[in-house]
Amino acid sequence: IREMEVTLTFLGTGTSQGVPVIGCNCPVCKSNDPRDNRMRTSALIESESTRILIDCGPDFRQQILRQPFRKINGVLLTHIHYDHVGGIDDLRPFCRLGDVDIYANKDTVEGLHRTIPYCFEDHLYPGVPKLALHTITKHENIKIGDFKVTPVEVMHDKLPILGYRFGLLAYITDMKTINDDEIPYLEGIDTLVVNALRWEKPHHSHQLVKDAIEFSRRIGAKNTYLIHLTHDIGLHVEAEKKLPKGIHFAYDGLKIKAQI
C-alpha cells in the first residue's frame, strides 16, 4: 500500500467515567474549556475512501453526530470492557450503507455474543444492527479499504488486549505493560496514540503519564498523543505545559494528520 496522509479524529479521550465525573465539583469537572470535557475513548481514522472506527463506547452516538455521515468500513475493538464496546448498537444507522465489519480478538468476539446476543441470532429482530464479526490475532495483518492494519498485543493488567498499527501510526489504549517481543512490531512509528491515566497514584491496569512518556521514547515516536485521561490530569491549558516536547494531551474533537 502506498504511503498516504490520513486524518485521525479523537472522538473521545476520557477514562471509563468520562469527564466531568458525575457528582464531582473539581475545577476540571466544572471547567468551561471544551478541552476539559472528555467522552469515553474512541477515534476515527480516515483516508479519502476509507473510514475506520477504533472502539465504540457508550458515548458513540453523541460523538458521531458531530461528524459527517459516511460509511464505516471497519470497526477495530481493543477489548470487551463496556467503555469500549457499549455503543455498538448505535451503529445501526450505518447498516443502511451495508453490514458493518467488526474486528476483535477471540475474547472480545465471544464477549459480544454474551453482551448483545440479539445482534447475532439466526433470525434478527427488525432494526438491529447487521454486524459481521471477524476474529483476529496479534501480528496477523488485515486489509480494510486503503489501510493495512497490524494488531499488536498489550496487557491491560492480566488481560491481553489489542492495539493497532497503521503504517507509521500506532493506536494503543488501556495498556499497563507490553511484552518485549511486541516492541519490534512498533519500531519506526512516527505518531503514537497511547493511554496515560493520570500523573501519580499507580493503577493496576493503566499507565501513568510518566509511563506513557517512557514508552514513547522507547519506541522512538516523533509525536505522541495521550488518551484515556481522568480529571486528575488537571486543566488542559495548564497540564499541556508540563509535557516534554513532542508529547501532547489529546482532547475530544482534535484532528491530526499522519502519514501511514
mmCIF file of C-alpha atoms in Angstrom:
data_model
loop_
_atom_site.group_PDB
_atom_site.id
_atom_site.type_symbol
_atom_site.label_atom_id
_atom_site.label_comp_id
_atom_site.label_asym_id
_atom_site.label_seq_id
_atom_site.Cartn_x
_atom_site.Cartn_y
_atom_site.Cartn_z
ATOM 1 C CA ILE A 1 0.000 0.000 0.000
ATOM 2 C CA ARG A 2 1.367 3.401 -0.945
ATOM 3 C CA GLU A 3 2.285 5.896 1.767
ATOM 4 C CA MET A 4 -0.576 8.337 2.233
ATOM 5 C CA GLU A 5 -1.787 11.035 4.572
ATOM 6 C CA VAL A 6 -4.747 10.209 6.778
ATOM 7 C CA THR A 7 -6.794 12.084 9.350
ATOM 8 C CA LEU A 8 -7.227 10.819 12.887
ATOM 9 C CA THR A 9 -10.103 12.344 14.856
ATOM 10 C CA PHE A 10 -10.194 11.863 18.615
ATOM 11 C CA LEU A 11 -13.887 11.202 19.270
ATOM 12 C CA GLY A 12 -13.266 10.713 22.965
ATOM 13 C CA THR A 13 -10.200 10.911 25.208
ATOM 14 C CA GLY A 14 -11.624 10.170 28.646
ATOM 15 C CA THR A 15 -11.442 7.250 31.011
ATOM 16 C CA SER A 16 -14.327 4.884 31.795
ATOM 17 C CA GLN A 17 -16.195 7.505 33.855
ATOM 18 C CA GLY A 18 -15.626 10.334 31.396
ATOM 19 C CA VAL A 19 -15.013 13.947 32.384
ATOM 20 C CA PRO A 20 -16.836 15.639 34.048
ATOM 21 C CA VAL A 21 -17.261 12.845 36.567
ATOM 22 C CA ILE A 22 -20.801 12.570 37.907
ATOM 23 C CA GLY A 23 -21.012 14.314 41.287
ATOM 24 C CA CYS A 24 -17.561 15.903 41.096
ATOM 25 C CA ASN A 25 -17.085 19.632 41.695
ATOM 26 C CA CYS A 26 -13.348 19.875 40.981
ATOM 27 C CA PRO A 27 -12.089 22.686 38.717
ATOM 28 C CA VAL A 28 -11.666 20.310 35.769
ATOM 29 C CA CYS A 29 -15.176 18.899 36.023
ATOM 30 C CA LYS A 30 -16.582 22.437 36.308
ATOM 31 C CA SER A 31 -14.396 23.853 33.524
ATOM 32 C CA ASN A 32 -15.923 25.747 30.600
ATOM 33 C CA ASP A 33 -12.995 24.844 28.355
ATOM 34 C CA PRO A 34 -14.318 22.176 25.948
ATOM 35 C CA ARG A 35 -10.892 20.517 26.019
ATOM 36 C CA ASP A 36 -11.606 19.536 29.628
ATOM 37 C CA ASN A 37 -14.774 17.631 28.685
ATOM 38 C CA ARG A 38 -13.827 14.070 27.795
ATOM 39 C CA MET A 39 -16.140 11.380 26.487
ATOM 40 C CA ARG A 40 -15.102 7.741 26.591
ATOM 41 C CA THR A 41 -12.049 6.920 24.470
ATOM 42 C CA SER A 42 -12.591 6.290 20.748
ATOM 43 C CA ALA A 43 -11.210 7.516 17.429
ATOM 44 C CA LEU A 44 -11.818 7.683 13.688
ATOM 45 C CA ILE A 45 -9.002 7.189 11.198
ATOM 46 C CA GLU A 46 -9.871 8.181 7.644
ATOM 47 C CA SER A 47 -8.470 8.365 4.137
ATOM 48 C CA GLU A 48 -10.381 9.783 1.178
ATOM 49 C CA SER A 49 -12.162 6.477 0.606
ATOM 50 C CA THR A 50 -11.883 4.508 3.851
ATOM 51 C CA ARG A 51 -13.118 5.169 7.372
ATOM 52 C CA ILE A 52 -12.195 3.053 10.394
ATOM 53 C CA LEU A 53 -13.644 3.405 13.892
ATOM 54 C CA ILE A 54 -11.456 2.378 16.829
ATOM 55 C CA ASP A 55 -13.641 1.271 19.729
ATOM 56 C CA CYS A 56 -17.327 2.063 20.051
ATOM 57 C CA GLY A 57 -18.119 3.088 23.607
ATOM 58 C CA PRO A 58 -21.318 4.283 25.278
ATOM 59 C CA ASP A 59 -20.799 7.868 24.025
ATOM 60 C CA PHE A 60 -20.595 6.818 20.367
ATOM 61 C CA ARG A 61 -23.951 8.284 19.354
ATOM 62 C CA GLN A 62 -23.080 11.703 20.740
ATOM 63 C CA GLN A 63 -19.581 11.523 19.250
ATOM 64 C CA ILE A 64 -20.584 10.513 15.737
ATOM 65 C CA LEU A 65 -23.358 13.118 15.477
ATOM 66 C CA ARG A 66 -20.551 15.702 15.307
ATOM 67 C CA GLN A 67 -19.023 14.002 12.252
ATOM 68 C CA PRO A 68 -20.191 13.771 8.615
ATOM 69 C CA PHE A 69 -22.365 10.735 7.952
ATOM 70 C CA ARG A 70 -20.482 8.316 5.719
ATOM 71 C CA LYS A 71 -19.843 4.600 5.582
ATOM 72 C CA ILE A 72 -17.736 2.975 8.304
ATOM 73 C CA ASN A 73 -15.594 0.395 6.535
ATOM 74 C CA GLY A 74 -14.466 -1.337 9.704
ATOM 75 C CA VAL A 75 -14.598 -1.180 13.489
ATOM 76 C CA LEU A 76 -11.465 -2.201 15.390
ATOM 77 C CA LEU A 77 -12.110 -3.157 19.007
ATOM 78 C CA THR A 78 -9.334 -3.168 21.577
ATOM 79 C CA HIS A 79 -11.165 -5.225 24.226
ATOM 80 C CA ILE A 80 -14.569 -6.104 25.676
ATOM 81 C CA HIS A 81 -14.828 -3.575 28.516
ATOM 82 C CA TYR A 82 -18.060 -1.561 28.414
ATOM 83 C CA ASP A 83 -16.408 1.830 27.902
ATOM 84 C CA HIS A 84 -15.012 0.459 24.617
ATOM 85 C CA VAL A 85 -17.985 -1.531 23.252
ATOM 86 C CA GLY A 86 -21.086 -0.072 24.918
ATOM 87 C CA GLY A 87 -22.189 1.858 21.824
ATOM 88 C CA ILE A 88 -22.193 -0.913 19.239
ATOM 89 C CA ASP A 89 -25.986 -0.943 18.969
ATOM 90 C CA ASP A 90 -25.765 2.691 17.812
ATOM 91 C CA LEU A 91 -24.014 1.540 14.638
ATOM 92 C CA ARG A 92 -27.412 0.638 13.210
ATOM 93 C CA PRO A 93 -27.801 3.799 11.016
ATOM 94 C CA PHE A 94 -24.561 2.845 9.246
ATOM 95 C CA CYS A 95 -26.024 -0.542 8.357
ATOM 96 C CA ARG A 96 -28.133 1.267 5.748
ATOM 97 C CA LEU A 97 -24.835 1.560 3.873
ATOM 98 C CA GLY A 98 -24.044 -2.164 4.245
ATOM 99 C CA ASP A 99 -23.214 -4.583 7.028
ATOM 100 C CA VAL A 100 -20.652 -3.206 9.478
ATOM 101 C CA ASP A 101 -17.465 -5.267 9.806
ATOM 102 C CA ILE A 102 -16.130 -5.573 13.351
ATOM 103 C CA TYR A 103 -12.626 -6.868 14.068
ATOM 104 C CA ALA A 104 -11.614 -8.102 17.521
ATOM 105 C CA ASN A 105 -9.676 -10.804 19.324
ATOM 106 C CA LYS A 106 -11.308 -14.088 20.339
ATOM 107 C CA ASP A 107 -12.171 -12.989 23.875
ATOM 108 C CA THR A 108 -13.894 -9.852 22.626
ATOM 109 C CA VAL A 109 -15.863 -11.652 19.911
ATOM 110 C CA GLU A 110 -17.092 -14.172 22.473
ATOM 111 C CA GLY A 111 -17.912 -11.370 24.874
ATOM 112 C CA LEU A 112 -20.065 -9.579 22.301
ATOM 113 C CA HIS A 113 -22.133 -12.723 21.828
ATOM 114 C CA ARG A 114 -22.891 -12.570 25.552
ATOM 115 C CA THR A 115 -23.450 -8.817 25.926
ATOM 116 C CA ILE A 116 -25.513 -8.147 22.774
ATOM 117 C CA PRO A 117 -26.740 -11.622 21.766
ATOM 118 C CA TYR A 118 -29.735 -10.221 19.887
ATOM 119 C CA CYS A 119 -27.346 -8.898 17.206
ATOM 120 C CA PHE A 120 -26.121 -12.381 16.313
ATOM 121 C CA GLU A 121 -29.191 -14.612 16.349
ATOM 122 C CA ASP A 122 -30.238 -16.643 13.315
ATOM 123 C CA HIS A 123 -33.438 -14.629 12.999
ATOM 124 C CA LEU A 124 -32.675 -10.985 13.724
ATOM 125 C CA TYR A 125 -35.236 -8.718 15.312
ATOM 126 C CA PRO A 126 -36.158 -5.982 12.783
ATOM 127 C CA GLY A 127 -33.950 -2.931 13.176
ATOM 128 C CA VAL A 128 -30.984 -4.455 14.990
ATOM 129 C CA PRO A 129 -27.602 -3.565 13.518
ATOM 130 C CA LYS A 130 -26.270 -6.048 10.984
ATOM 131 C CA LEU A 131 -22.754 -6.782 12.135
ATOM 132 C CA ALA A 132 -20.127 -9.040 10.614
ATOM 133 C CA LEU A 133 -17.721 -10.241 13.316
ATOM 134 C CA HIS A 134 -14.141 -11.116 12.380
ATOM 135 C CA THR A 135 -11.819 -12.793 14.882
ATOM 136 C CA ILE A 136 -8.273 -11.503 14.512
ATOM 137 C CA THR A 137 -4.980 -12.323 16.165
ATOM 138 C CA LYS A 138 -1.884 -10.318 17.000
ATOM 139 C CA HIS A 139 0.623 -9.706 14.178
ATOM 140 C CA GLU A 140 -1.775 -11.005 11.524
ATOM 141 C CA ASN A 141 -2.203 -8.152 9.016
ATOM 142 C CA ILE A 142 -5.713 -7.259 7.910
ATOM 143 C CA LYS A 143 -6.770 -5.106 4.983
ATOM 144 C CA ILE A 144 -9.614 -2.601 5.333
ATOM 145 C CA GLY A 145 -10.004 -0.439 2.259
ATOM 146 C CA ASP A 146 -6.889 1.723 1.933
ATOM 147 C CA PHE A 147 -5.477 0.512 5.237
ATOM 148 C CA LYS A 148 -3.174 -2.327 6.177
ATOM 149 C CA VAL A 149 -3.641 -2.874 9.901
ATOM 150 C CA THR A 150 -1.324 -4.818 12.189
ATOM 151 C CA PRO A 151 -2.765 -5.836 15.578
ATOM 152 C CA VAL A 152 -0.282 -5.640 18.458
ATOM 153 C CA GLU A 153 -0.866 -7.215 21.856
ATOM 154 C CA VAL A 154 -0.566 -5.243 25.092
ATOM 155 C CA MET A 155 -1.552 -6.139 28.639
ATOM 156 C CA HIS A 156 -4.444 -4.456 30.462
ATOM 157 C CA ASP A 157 -3.424 -5.742 33.881
ATOM 158 C CA LYS A 158 -3.589 -9.510 33.152
ATOM 159 C CA LEU A 159 -5.961 -9.200 30.177
ATOM 160 C CA PRO A 160 -4.357 -9.418 26.717
ATOM 161 C CA ILE A 161 -5.871 -6.702 24.511
ATOM 162 C CA LEU A 162 -5.098 -5.270 21.087
ATOM 163 C CA GLY A 163 -3.502 -2.079 19.888
ATOM 164 C CA TYR A 164 -3.286 -1.290 16.186
ATOM 165 C CA ARG A 165 -0.549 -0.137 13.841
ATOM 166 C CA PHE A 166 -1.367 1.684 10.599
ATOM 167 C CA GLY A 167 1.935 2.166 8.811
ATOM 168 C CA LEU A 168 3.723 4.973 10.656
ATOM 169 C CA LEU A 169 0.909 5.456 13.194
ATOM 170 C CA ALA A 170 0.019 3.301 16.196
ATOM 171 C CA TYR A 171 -3.035 3.476 18.462
ATOM 172 C CA ILE A 172 -2.883 1.839 21.899
ATOM 173 C CA THR A 173 -5.229 2.270 24.839
ATOM 174 C CA ASP A 174 -5.710 0.701 28.273
ATOM 175 C CA MET A 175 -2.152 -0.618 28.348
ATOM 176 C CA LYS A 176 -0.379 -1.323 31.622
ATOM 177 C CA THR A 177 2.566 -3.276 30.220
ATOM 178 C CA ILE A 178 3.817 -4.663 26.924
ATOM 179 C CA ASN A 179 5.928 -7.752 26.363
ATOM 180 C CA ASP A 180 9.367 -7.197 24.870
ATOM 181 C CA ASP A 181 8.560 -9.369 21.857
ATOM 182 C CA GLU A 182 5.854 -6.912 20.779
ATOM 183 C CA ILE A 183 8.235 -3.956 20.507
ATOM 184 C CA PRO A 184 9.590 -4.861 17.037
ATOM 185 C CA TYR A 185 6.055 -4.519 15.678
ATOM 186 C CA LEU A 186 6.071 -0.872 16.756
ATOM 187 C CA GLU A 187 9.513 0.146 15.544
ATOM 188 C CA GLY A 188 9.640 3.035 13.102
ATOM 189 C CA ILE A 189 6.455 4.688 14.362
ATOM 190 C CA ASP A 190 6.175 8.432 13.712
ATOM 191 C CA THR A 191 2.877 9.059 15.505
ATOM 192 C CA LEU A 192 1.843 7.259 18.695
ATOM 193 C CA VAL A 193 -1.501 7.441 20.459
ATOM 194 C CA VAL A 194 -1.337 5.853 23.909
ATOM 195 C CA ASN A 195 -3.103 5.887 27.276
ATOM 196 C CA ALA A 196 -1.947 7.891 30.299
ATOM 197 C CA LEU A 197 -4.468 7.764 33.128
ATOM 198 C CA ARG A 198 -3.090 10.428 35.495
ATOM 199 C CA TRP A 199 0.145 11.912 36.856
ATOM 200 C CA GLU A 200 0.537 9.978 40.114
ATOM 201 C CA LYS A 201 -1.055 7.196 42.188
ATOM 202 C CA PRO A 202 -0.298 3.961 40.307
ATOM 203 C CA HIS A 203 -3.173 1.966 38.819
ATOM 204 C CA HIS A 204 -3.263 -1.811 38.490
ATOM 205 C CA SER A 205 -4.242 -1.812 34.805
ATOM 206 C CA HIS A 206 -3.298 1.571 33.306
ATOM 207 C CA GLN A 207 -0.129 3.542 32.617
ATOM 208 C CA LEU A 208 0.558 6.903 34.217
ATOM 209 C CA VAL A 209 1.813 9.904 32.245
ATOM 210 C CA LYS A 210 5.446 9.105 33.077
ATOM 211 C CA ASP A 211 4.973 5.526 31.844
ATOM 212 C CA ALA A 212 3.488 6.728 28.552
ATOM 213 C CA ILE A 213 6.377 9.159 28.014
ATOM 214 C CA GLU A 214 8.882 6.404 28.719
ATOM 215 C CA PHE A 215 7.110 4.053 26.303
ATOM 216 C CA SER A 216 7.021 6.732 23.595
ATOM 217 C CA ARG A 217 10.762 7.243 23.932
ATOM 218 C CA ARG A 218 11.385 3.504 23.950
ATOM 219 C CA ILE A 219 9.834 3.049 20.510
ATOM 220 C CA GLY A 220 11.130 6.368 19.176
ATOM 221 C CA ALA A 221 7.855 8.078 18.281
ATOM 222 C CA LYS A 222 8.235 11.610 16.936
ATOM 223 C CA ASN A 223 4.842 12.801 18.167
ATOM 224 C CA THR A 224 2.742 11.219 20.914
ATOM 225 C CA TYR A 225 -0.851 11.952 21.907
ATOM 226 C CA LEU A 226 -2.080 10.839 25.327
ATOM 227 C CA ILE A 227 -5.616 9.485 25.780
ATOM 228 C CA HIS A 228 -7.852 7.695 28.312
ATOM 229 C CA LEU A 229 -7.354 10.598 30.710
ATOM 230 C CA THR A 230 -9.004 11.285 34.060
ATOM 231 C CA HIS A 231 -9.875 14.633 35.615
ATOM 232 C CA ASP A 232 -6.739 14.187 37.736
ATOM 233 C CA ILE A 233 -4.703 15.329 34.703
ATOM 234 C CA GLY A 234 -5.805 18.875 35.574
ATOM 235 C CA LEU A 235 -6.955 21.729 33.374
ATOM 236 C CA HIS A 236 -5.819 21.137 29.799
ATOM 237 C CA VAL A 237 -4.346 24.604 29.363
ATOM 238 C CA GLU A 238 -2.070 24.075 32.381
ATOM 239 C CA ALA A 239 -1.382 20.343 32.043
ATOM 240 C CA GLU A 240 -0.194 20.609 28.439
ATOM 241 C CA LYS A 241 2.654 22.918 29.537
ATOM 242 C CA LYS A 242 4.078 20.214 31.802
ATOM 243 C CA LEU A 243 4.722 17.759 28.977
ATOM 244 C CA PRO A 244 8.045 17.406 27.147
ATOM 245 C CA LYS A 245 8.421 18.368 23.501
ATOM 246 C CA GLY A 246 6.594 16.054 21.133
ATOM 247 C CA ILE A 247 4.152 14.793 23.798
ATOM 248 C CA HIS A 248 0.593 16.172 23.874
ATOM 249 C CA PHE A 249 -2.648 15.614 25.727
ATOM 250 C CA ALA A 250 -5.256 14.789 23.094
ATOM 251 C CA TYR A 251 -8.743 16.218 23.550
ATOM 252 C CA ASP A 252 -12.166 15.425 22.145
ATOM 253 C CA GLY A 253 -12.573 16.701 18.604
ATOM 254 C CA LEU A 254 -8.852 17.110 17.947
ATOM 255 C CA LYS A 255 -7.908 16.160 14.377
ATOM 256 C CA ILE A 256 -4.350 15.305 13.406
ATOM 257 C CA LYS A 257 -2.770 14.394 10.083
ATOM 258 C CA ALA A 258 -0.461 11.401 9.897
ATOM 259 C CA GLN A 259 1.469 9.544 7.252
ATOM 260 C CA ILE A 260 0.859 5.808 7.068
#
